[in-house]
Amino acid sequence: MTDYRMNILVCGGTGCRSSEGATLYDELVSLLADKGLEKEIQVVSTGCFGFCEKGPVVKILPDNTFYVQVQAADAREIIEEHIIKGRKVEHLLYTAPETGKKVSDSKHMDFYKKQVRIALRNCGFINPENIDEYVAREGYAAMAKCLGEMTPEQVIKEIKKAGLRGRGGAGFPTGTKWELTRKSEADQKYVVCNADEGDPGAFMDRSILEGDPHSVIEAMSICGYCIGADKGLVYIRAEYPLAIKRLKIALEQARNYGLLGENVLDTGFNFDIELRYGAGAFVCGEETALIHSMEGKRGEPTFKPPFPAEKGYLGKPTNVNNVETYANIPPIINKGSKWFSGIGTEKSKGTKVFALAGKINNVGLIEVPMGTTLREVIYDIGGGIKGGKEFKAVQTGGPSGGCLTKNFLDTPIDYESLTEAGSMMGSGGMIVMDEDDCMVSIAKFYLEFTLDESCGKCNPCRIGNKRLWEILDKISKGNGTKEDLNRLKLLSNVVKDASLCGLGQTSPNPILSTMDNFWDEYLAHVEDKRCPAGQCKAMMQYVIDPNKCTGCTLCSRICPVAAIEGERKKPHEIDPEKCIKCGACMEKCKFEAISVA
């Protein structure tokens, strides 16, 4: 980048690309060429900046100007005003909601102030399809240091001293896992990257692969050196076309530079990586199921031990870590274990990447030090709840986690604290809910997901979750009883204790956590036959207030099933037998005469 007078960084992550970010990039390149500035000004398509709520994002270097919600039509103004005349385009700058003032530098935005980007260090800054830009940011320096200055045992010791734990959900110490695989004797070993990210609303690993694929390649090579493996496999879901494309480009570039393949950096170390594609099965995020899928078998988990470190892919010792875990390895080697372990809490070191989604103002990808509280994430970084509504709960850990109420907002985000609160870290999905969300429906939604994703191998998961869903469905339709609530809790604990793998063992968590924290809401469904949030359609009834209805006939005209009757200029009535509860009438009524009983 130093050869150019200025650089225009355009977010090239999937989110911004879906908002025509690629068209914006092309327009900027075209306009610079038209003005003869292509040799002075470089346009770079980067990975995700993280501030997805305000995408497409454009950043100008070296003055660090941050433009939000930029469209292709704005490209000409950016070139003519900012690039040529040196004047910032005010209407494209971020507006701080608390002050109403424009903020031009991302360092001064609340969304970024409390973030510490380690795994995401290069996302939004380099061109992920250009290995030279990665190398310029200390890329492959960690691998060179390991191969040239450290023994495998020394590298593993450094990772253990750093306190890095697996970021895929379980939180097992990474260095210990590498050490166990190294100690397993075999003629062939494998390094596996789990990029099968299946949590609803999660996009952490995808964004790292899209924005910084070389960091994962470098880390896998270091792991191969440590455990004595010469083959690596990235198991990635086929639904990630952009990540796959950029990973393929990065692998080819690394081979061309002598950083992958035979005799890496003339050290005698051999290591190469292949891609293996998953079909999107959530259960294949479990390491033994993932390995079976890569072997061409049905993606089902198996009893452990033996662990993959002893007997994994093709029966050989295999180390499995997820994308985010690997992304932390190069900076630990470059900066030292003391630096990394100085971030976070006593038992949870470093940072954690989260995909912040749901009823929150600043949807996006964030990375915060372990120990940051849920309140800081939701209100300081996330900007609070959309529409000024009341916070109700946050689901951490995806479908395997739990719903935490406002009583837990000051809980530090670390493995132990979240587990103690009744949830879990998981891989990093964080979905925020407001006062309009029904917790029975939320529990049913997550259970429906795990029910669909169950491999069906063990009875507690295959049959037990089906029975749990049926009970929740019965409750949400107003047919539940108090005995159903007792049965729901009992069966949830049975499924949790008796299932074979993590999917089944954690699938009842959303039920148990919502029952613990929102018991009154469950009681309202079974005793009062009422959904307090007004979300369970079977319990809803639209009514017209005769004192407010003017008989304008608008509601009857838009009703798709002719469920509303009445004479013109006289109060109308809704036939509950015909009503499909679509809400169109209430949405269109100008007199607020229609409500949900």
Tab-separated table of N, CA, C and O in Angstrom, residues 115-208:
chain	number	residue	atom	x	y	z
A	115	GLN	N	-13.078	-2.554	21.591
A	115	GLN	CA	-12.647	-3.768	20.903
A	115	GLN	C	-11.117	-3.885	20.896
A	115	GLN	O	-10.407	-2.881	20.838
A	116	VAL	N	-10.650	-5.108	20.938
A	116	VAL	CA	-9.229	-5.428	20.773
A	116	VAL	C	-9.165	-6.514	19.713
A	116	VAL	O	-9.612	-7.633	19.929
A	117	ARG	N	-8.632	-6.166	18.560
A	117	ARG	CA	-8.699	-7.079	17.421
A	117	ARG	C	-7.382	-7.858	17.279
A	117	ARG	O	-6.360	-7.304	16.895
A	118	ILE	N	-7.454	-9.138	17.607
A	118	ILE	CA	-6.324	-10.051	17.461
A	118	ILE	C	-6.626	-11.048	16.345
A	118	ILE	O	-5.929	-11.088	15.333
A	119	ALA	N	-7.680	-11.831	16.506
A	119	ALA	CA	-8.082	-12.763	15.447
A	119	ALA	C	-8.521	-11.994	14.198
A	119	ALA	O	-8.342	-12.459	13.072
A	120	LEU	N	-9.094	-10.808	14.408
A	120	LEU	CA	-9.595	-9.988	13.294
A	120	LEU	C	-8.610	-8.897	12.897
A	120	LEU	O	-8.988	-7.936	12.226
A	121	ARG	N	-7.348	-9.034	13.300
A	121	ARG	CA	-6.376	-7.940	13.151
A	121	ARG	C	-6.222	-7.441	11.722
A	121	ARG	O	-5.951	-6.262	11.487
A	122	ASN	N	-6.371	-8.314	10.738
A	122	ASN	CA	-6.174	-7.910	9.339
A	122	ASN	C	-7.476	-7.711	8.574
A	122	ASN	O	-7.456	-7.203	7.448
A	123	CYS	N	-8.591	-8.128	9.172
A	123	CYS	CA	-9.879	-8.011	8.479
A	123	CYS	C	-10.261	-6.533	8.359
A	123	CYS	O	-10.290	-5.807	9.343
A	124	GLY	N	-10.545	-6.116	7.146
A	124	GLY	CA	-10.876	-4.713	6.912
A	124	GLY	C	-9.666	-3.842	6.691
A	124	GLY	O	-9.789	-2.624	6.580
A	125	PHE	N	-8.480	-4.466	6.621
A	125	PHE	CA	-7.268	-3.666	6.437
A	125	PHE	C	-6.442	-4.096	5.227
A	125	PHE	O	-5.833	-3.268	4.557
A	126	ILE	N	-6.396	-5.396	4.944
A	126	ILE	CA	-5.604	-5.874	3.804
A	126	ILE	C	-6.502	-6.485	2.740
A	126	ILE	O	-7.660	-6.824	2.990
A	127	ASN	N	-5.936	-6.618	1.551
A	127	ASN	CA	-6.597	-7.344	0.474
A	127	ASN	C	-6.342	-8.831	0.714
A	127	ASN	O	-5.210	-9.294	0.614
A	128	PRO	N	-7.376	-9.605	1.062
A	128	PRO	CA	-7.173	-11.015	1.400
A	128	PRO	C	-6.702	-11.861	0.222
A	128	PRO	O	-6.258	-12.997	0.419
A	129	GLU	N	-6.766	-11.307	-0.988
A	129	GLU	CA	-6.334	-12.046	-2.170
A	129	GLU	C	-4.923	-11.663	-2.598
A	129	GLU	O	-4.471	-12.048	-3.675
A	130	ASN	N	-4.220	-10.909	-1.741
A	130	ASN	CA	-2.852	-10.485	-2.052
A	130	ASN	C	-1.924	-10.895	-0.913
A	130	ASN	O	-1.928	-10.285	0.160
A	131	ILE	N	-1.129	-11.921	-1.130
A	131	ILE	CA	-0.244	-12.436	-0.081
A	131	ILE	C	0.787	-11.401	0.360
A	131	ILE	O	1.204	-11.390	1.524
A	132	ASP	N	1.190	-10.499	-0.525
A	132	ASP	CA	2.180	-9.482	-0.176
A	132	ASP	C	1.676	-8.570	0.940
A	132	ASP	O	2.450	-8.123	1.792
A	133	GLU	N	0.389	-8.267	0.923
A	133	GLU	CA	-0.172	-7.410	1.964
A	133	GLU	C	-0.193	-8.138	3.312
A	133	GLU	O	-0.004	-7.526	4.358
A	134	TYR	N	-0.416	-9.443	3.276
A	134	TYR	CA	-0.357	-10.217	4.522
A	134	TYR	C	1.075	-10.263	5.049
A	134	TYR	O	1.305	-10.074	6.249
A	135	VAL	N	2.020	-10.504	4.155
A	135	VAL	CA	3.432	-10.558	4.553
A	135	VAL	C	3.877	-9.219	5.148
A	135	VAL	O	4.649	-9.173	6.115
A	136	ALA	N	3.376	-8.119	4.605
A	136	ALA	CA	3.734	-6.786	5.100
A	136	ALA	C	3.226	-6.540	6.521
A	136	ALA	O	3.714	-5.643	7.213
A	137	ARG	N	2.266	-7.346	6.953
A	137	ARG	CA	1.704	-7.224	8.301
A	137	ARG	C	2.202	-8.377	9.186
A	137	ARG	O	1.436	-8.976	9.928
A	138	GLU	N	3.485	-8.700	9.086
A	138	GLU	CA	4.129	-9.775	9.843
A	138	GLU	C	3.628	-11.156	9.448
A	138	GLU	O	3.764	-12.119	10.210
A	139	GLY	N	3.041	-11.239	8.268
A	139	GLY	CA	2.553	-12.522	7.796
A	139	GLY	C	3.673	-13.527	7.572
A	139	GLY	O	4.705	-13.187	6.972
A	140	TYR	N	3.477	-14.739	8.034
A	140	TYR	CA	4.405	-15.870	7.931
A	140	TYR	C	5.699	-15.651	8.721
A	140	TYR	O	6.599	-16.500	8.677
A	141	ALA	N	5.790	-14.556	9.470
A	141	ALA	CA	6.949	-14.341	10.336
A	141	ALA	C	6.931	-15.335	11.499
A	141	ALA	O	7.987	-15.824	11.930
A	142	ALA	N	5.734	-15.632	12.001
A	142	ALA	CA	5.612	-16.585	13.107
A	142	ALA	C	6.036	-17.980	12.658
A	142	ALA	O	6.730	-18.697	13.390
A	143	MET	N	5.623	-18.368	11.460
A	143	MET	CA	6.009	-19.677	10.940
A	143	MET	C	7.525	-19.753	10.753
A	143	MET	O	8.166	-20.756	11.099
A	144	ALA	N	8.108	-18.689	10.205
A	144	ALA	CA	9.558	-18.655	9.998
A	144	ALA	C	10.293	-18.747	11.334
A	144	ALA	O	11.318	-19.437	11.450
A	145	LYS	N	9.758	-18.083	12.343
A	145	LYS	CA	10.370	-18.122	13.668
A	145	LYS	C	10.316	-19.533	14.248
A	145	LYS	O	11.304	-20.024	14.816
A	146	CYS	N	9.172	-20.174	14.110
A	146	CYS	CA	9.010	-21.537	14.632
A	146	CYS	C	9.957	-22.510	13.931
A	146	CYS	O	10.640	-23.308	14.583
A	147	LEU	N	9.983	-22.443	12.599
A	147	LEU	CA	10.799	-23.386	11.829
A	147	LEU	C	12.296	-23.126	12.002
A	147	LEU	O	13.103	-24.061	11.968
A	148	GLY	N	12.674	-21.873	12.189
A	148	GLY	CA	14.092	-21.536	12.231
A	148	GLY	C	14.699	-21.374	13.600
A	148	GLY	O	15.915	-21.523	13.777
A	149	GLU	N	13.861	-21.059	14.611
A	149	GLU	CA	14.418	-20.727	15.927
A	149	GLU	C	13.873	-21.558	17.085
A	149	GLU	O	14.426	-21.523	18.180
A	150	MET	N	12.800	-22.306	16.865
A	150	MET	CA	12.158	-22.997	17.983
A	150	MET	C	11.953	-24.479	17.672
A	150	MET	O	11.717	-24.851	16.516
A	151	THR	N	12.017	-25.277	18.699
A	151	THR	CA	11.664	-26.695	18.542
A	151	THR	C	10.157	-26.829	18.674
A	151	THR	O	9.495	-25.934	19.236
A	152	PRO	N	9.571	-27.933	18.188
A	152	PRO	CA	8.125	-28.137	18.368
A	152	PRO	C	7.709	-28.053	19.834
A	152	PRO	O	6.660	-27.488	20.155
A	153	GLU	N	8.523	-28.597	20.722
A	153	GLU	CA	8.198	-28.562	22.147
A	153	GLU	C	8.169	-27.129	22.679
A	153	GLU	O	7.317	-26.779	23.508
A	154	GLN	N	9.077	-26.297	22.194
A	154	GLN	CA	9.111	-24.898	22.633
A	154	GLN	C	7.883	-24.133	22.150
A	154	GLN	O	7.337	-23.296	22.880
A	155	VAL	N	7.455	-24.425	20.926
A	155	VAL	CA	6.258	-23.756	20.393
A	155	VAL	C	5.035	-24.155	21.211
A	155	VAL	O	4.229	-23.299	21.611
A	156	ILE	N	4.898	-25.448	21.466
A	156	ILE	CA	3.751	-25.928	22.246
A	156	ILE	C	3.762	-25.320	23.643
A	156	ILE	O	2.720	-24.902	24.174
A	157	LYS	N	4.926	-25.222	24.241
A	157	LYS	CA	5.042	-24.615	25.566
A	157	LYS	C	4.590	-23.160	25.543
A	157	LYS	O	3.923	-22.679	26.470
A	158	GLU	N	4.933	-22.455	24.478
A	158	GLU	CA	4.530	-21.045	24.347
A	158	GLU	C	3.014	-20.913	24.230
A	158	GLU	O	2.403	-20.012	24.829
A	159	ILE	N	2.405	-21.802	23.464
A	159	ILE	CA	0.941	-21.778	23.309
A	159	ILE	C	0.270	-22.097	24.644
A	159	ILE	O	-0.737	-21.473	25.022
A	160	LYS	N	0.829	-23.045	25.391
A	160	LYS	CA	0.267	-23.401	26.695
A	160	LYS	C	0.406	-22.238	27.678
A	160	LYS	O	-0.532	-21.928	28.426
A	161	LYS	N	1.564	-21.561	27.669
A	161	LYS	CA	1.778	-20.426	28.560
A	161	LYS	C	0.846	-19.265	28.221
A	161	LYS	O	0.442	-18.500	29.098
A	162	ALA	N	0.485	-19.144	26.937
A	162	ALA	CA	-0.428	-18.066	26.520
A	162	ALA	C	-1.825	-18.264	27.090
A	162	ALA	O	-2.580	-17.305	27.262
A	163	GLY	N	-2.180	-19.523	27.367
A	163	GLY	CA	-3.505	-19.802	27.916
A	163	GLY	C	-4.603	-19.823	26.875
A	163	GLY	O	-5.792	-19.717	27.220
A	164	LEU	N	-4.237	-19.975	25.594
A	164	LEU	CA	-5.248	-20.017	24.536
A	164	LEU	C	-6.107	-21.264	24.685
A	164	LEU	O	-5.596	-22.377	24.790
A	165	ARG	N	-7.426	-21.055	24.678
A	165	ARG	CA	-8.381	-22.170	24.729
A	165	ARG	C	-9.169	-22.203	23.431
A	165	ARG	O	-9.346	-21.184	22.767
A	166	GLY	N	-9.648	-23.374	23.066
A	166	GLY	CA	-10.371	-23.539	21.811
A	166	GLY	C	-11.555	-22.603	21.702
A	166	GLY	O	-12.373	-22.506	22.629
A	167	ARG	N	-11.652	-21.902	20.586
A	167	ARG	CA	-12.725	-20.924	20.388
A	167	ARG	C	-13.957	-21.529	19.713
A	167	ARG	O	-14.893	-20.813	19.372
A	168	GLY	N	-13.982	-22.847	19.535
A	168	GLY	CA	-15.126	-23.486	18.898
A	168	GLY	C	-16.288	-23.727	19.831
A	168	GLY	O	-17.376	-24.074	19.392
A	169	GLY	N	-16.069	-23.563	21.143
A	169	GLY	CA	-17.170	-23.738	22.084
A	169	GLY	C	-16.781	-24.444	23.364
A	169	GLY	O	-17.168	-24.039	24.457
A	170	ALA	N	-15.997	-25.520	23.262
A	170	ALA	CA	-15.672	-26.306	24.449
A	170	ALA	C	-14.629	-25.640	25.333
A	170	ALA	O	-14.592	-25.867	26.540
A	171	GLY	N	-13.746	-24.853	24.741
A	171	GLY	CA	-12.741	-24.149	25.524
A	171	GLY	C	-11.612	-25.018	26.028
A	171	GLY	O	-10.973	-24.702	27.035
A	172	PHE	N	-11.303	-26.113	25.316
A	172	PHE	CA	-10.212	-26.990	25.740
A	172	PHE	C	-8.875	-26.302	25.436
A	172	PHE	O	-8.712	-25.687	24.381
A	173	PRO	N	-7.893	-26.397	26.355
A	173	PRO	CA	-6.599	-25.727	26.136
A	173	PRO	C	-5.931	-26.178	24.837
A	173	PRO	O	-5.685	-27.367	24.634
A	174	THR	N	-5.636	-25.221	23.969
A	174	THR	CA	-5.091	-25.526	22.641
A	174	THR	C	-3.725	-26.188	22.722
A	174	THR	O	-3.456	-27.174	22.026
A	175	GLY	N	-2.846	-25.647	23.552
A	175	GLY	CA	-1.510	-26.212	23.671
A	175	GLY	C	-1.525	-27.650	24.151
A	175	GLY	O	-0.730	-28.490	23.688
A	176	THR	N	-2.439	-27.951	25.070
A	176	THR	CA	-2.561	-29.328	25.580
A	176	THR	C	-3.015	-30.271	24.475
A	176	THR	O	-2.514	-31.405	24.355
A	177	LYS	N	-3.950	-29.809	23.660
A	177	LYS	CA	-4.431	-30.635	22.546
A	177	LYS	C	-3.295	-30.921	21.567
A	177	LYS	O	-3.125	-32.054	21.102
A	178	TRP	N	-2.504	-29.905	21.256
A	178	TRP	CA	-1.363	-30.104	20.352
A	178	TRP	C	-0.355	-31.076	20.962
A	178	TRP	O	0.199	-31.931	20.271
A	179	GLU	N	-0.126	-30.941	22.263
A	179	GLU	CA	0.840	-31.807	22.938
A	179	GLU	C	0.394	-33.267	22.908
A	179	GLU	O	1.214	-34.175	22.671
A	180	LEU	N	-0.894	-33.500	23.136
A	180	LEU	CA	-1.418	-34.865	23.107
A	180	LEU	C	-1.271	-35.482	21.717
A	180	LEU	O	-0.921	-36.661	21.586
A	181	THR	N	-1.517	-34.675	20.688
A	181	THR	CA	-1.393	-35.186	19.319
A	181	THR	C	0.074	-35.459	18.990
A	181	THR	O	0.385	-36.441	18.301
A	182	ARG	N	0.947	-34.611	19.463
A	182	ARG	CA	2.380	-34.821	19.210
A	182	ARG	C	2.863	-36.127	19.843
A	182	ARG	O	3.674	-36.856	19.264
A	183	LYS	N	2.372	-36.419	21.036
A	183	LYS	CA	2.813	-37.612	21.758
A	183	LYS	C	2.271	-38.909	21.165
A	183	LYS	O	2.806	-39.986	21.464
A	184	SER	N	1.213	-38.815	20.351
A	184	SER	CA	0.670	-40.017	19.706
A	184	SER	C	1.603	-40.451	18.579
A	184	SER	O	1.943	-39.649	17.703
A	185	GLU	N	2.009	-41.682	18.610
A	185	GLU	CA	2.954	-42.190	17.616
A	185	GLU	C	2.215	-42.774	16.417
A	185	GLU	O	1.306	-43.584	16.571
A	186	ALA	N	2.605	-42.349	15.219
A	186	ALA	CA	1.987	-42.858	13.990
A	186	ALA	C	2.850	-42.465	12.804
A	186	ALA	O	3.655	-41.522	12.886
A	187	ASP	N	2.676	-43.187	11.693
A	187	ASP	CA	3.433	-42.863	10.486
A	187	ASP	C	2.841	-41.677	9.736
A	187	ASP	O	3.461	-41.122	8.838
A	188	GLN	N	1.618	-41.286	10.108
A	188	GLN	CA	0.949	-40.164	9.441
A	188	GLN	C	0.068	-39.446	10.452
A	188	GLN	O	-0.645	-40.074	11.234
A	189	LYS	N	0.110	-38.116	10.439
A	189	LYS	CA	-0.760	-37.307	11.295
A	189	LYS	C	-1.405	-36.206	10.450
A	189	LYS	O	-0.907	-35.876	9.364
A	190	TYR	N	-2.490	-35.632	10.986
A	190	TYR	CA	-3.223	-34.625	10.223
A	190	TYR	C	-3.554	-33.407	11.089
A	190	TYR	O	-3.806	-33.519	12.290
A	191	VAL	N	-3.568	-32.258	10.429
A	191	VAL	CA	-4.038	-31.001	11.033
A	191	VAL	C	-5.358	-30.652	10.356
A	191	VAL	O	-5.425	-30.573	9.125
A	192	VAL	N	-6.393	-30.460	11.151
A	192	VAL	CA	-7.721	-30.161	10.592
A	192	VAL	C	-8.212	-28.815	11.108
A	192	VAL	O	-8.106	-28.518	12.301
A	193	CYS	N	-8.742	-28.021	10.192
A	193	CYS	CA	-9.390	-26.754	10.557
A	193	CYS	C	-10.891	-26.927	10.413
A	193	CYS	O	-11.396	-27.234	9.323
A	194	ASN	N	-11.610	-26.733	11.501
A	194	ASN	CA	-13.065	-26.830	11.497
A	194	ASN	C	-13.651	-25.476	11.102
A	194	ASN	O	-13.698	-24.543	11.895
A	195	ALA	N	-14.078	-25.377	9.846
A	195	ALA	CA	-14.717	-24.148	9.356
A	195	ALA	C	-16.188	-24.401	9.065
A	195	ALA	O	-16.803	-23.721	8.246
A	196	ASP	N	-16.752	-25.376	9.764
A	196	ASP	CA	-18.161	-25.733	9.561
A	196	ASP	C	-19.015	-24.978	10.573
A	196	ASP	O	-19.497	-25.531	11.553
A	197	GLU	N	-19.175	-23.716	10.346
A	197	GLU	CA	-19.861	-22.806	11.272
A	197	GLU	C	-21.365	-22.886	11.019
A	197	GLU	O	-21.849	-22.400	10.003
A	198	GLY	N	-22.104	-23.491	11.959
A	198	GLY	CA	-23.516	-23.741	11.685
A	198	GLY	C	-24.503	-23.068	12.596
A	198	GLY	O	-25.713	-23.224	12.424
A	199	ASP	N	-24.045	-22.298	13.600
A	199	ASP	CA	-24.978	-21.643	14.524
A	199	ASP	C	-25.823	-20.605	13.792
A	199	ASP	O	-25.291	-19.837	12.979
A	200	PRO	N	-27.121	-20.527	14.090
A	200	PRO	CA	-27.945	-19.464	13.503
A	200	PRO	C	-27.409	-18.093	13.903
A	200	PRO	O	-27.145	-17.843	15.079
A	201	GLY	N	-27.203	-17.226	12.933
A	201	GLY	CA	-26.733	-15.872	13.224
A	201	GLY	C	-25.245	-15.746	13.454
A	201	GLY	O	-24.764	-14.679	13.833
A	202	ALA	N	-24.477	-16.823	13.219
A	202	ALA	CA	-23.028	-16.774	13.461
A	202	ALA	C	-22.275	-16.634	12.140
A	202	ALA	O	-22.585	-17.316	11.172
A	203	PHE	N	-21.277	-15.736	12.127
A	203	PHE	CA	-20.496	-15.549	10.901
A	203	PHE	C	-19.061	-15.136	11.234
A	203	PHE	O	-18.416	-14.412	10.496
A	204	MET	N	-18.547	-15.631	12.377
A	204	MET	CA	-17.198	-15.258	12.822
A	204	MET	C	-16.134	-15.917	11.940
A	204	MET	O	-15.277	-15.232	11.361
A	205	ASP	N	-16.188	-17.249	11.851
A	205	ASP	CA	-15.166	-17.988	11.102
A	205	ASP	C	-15.208	-17.651	9.618
A	205	ASP	O	-14.170	-17.535	8.965
A	206	ARG	N	-16.408	-17.496	9.099
A	206	ARG	CA	-16.544	-17.130	7.682
A	206	ARG	C	-15.841	-15.810	7.403
A	206	ARG	O	-15.117	-15.665	6.401
A	207	SER	N	-16.027	-14.846	8.289
A	207	SER	CA	-15.434	-13.523	8.076
A	207	SER	C	-13.915	-13.559	8.149
A	207	SER	O	-13.241	-12.828	7.421
A	208	ILE	N	-13.370	-14.380	9.039
A	208	ILE	CA	-11.904	-14.493	9.123
A	208	ILE	C	-11.350	-15.113	7.847
A	208	ILE	O	-10.344	-14.636	7.300
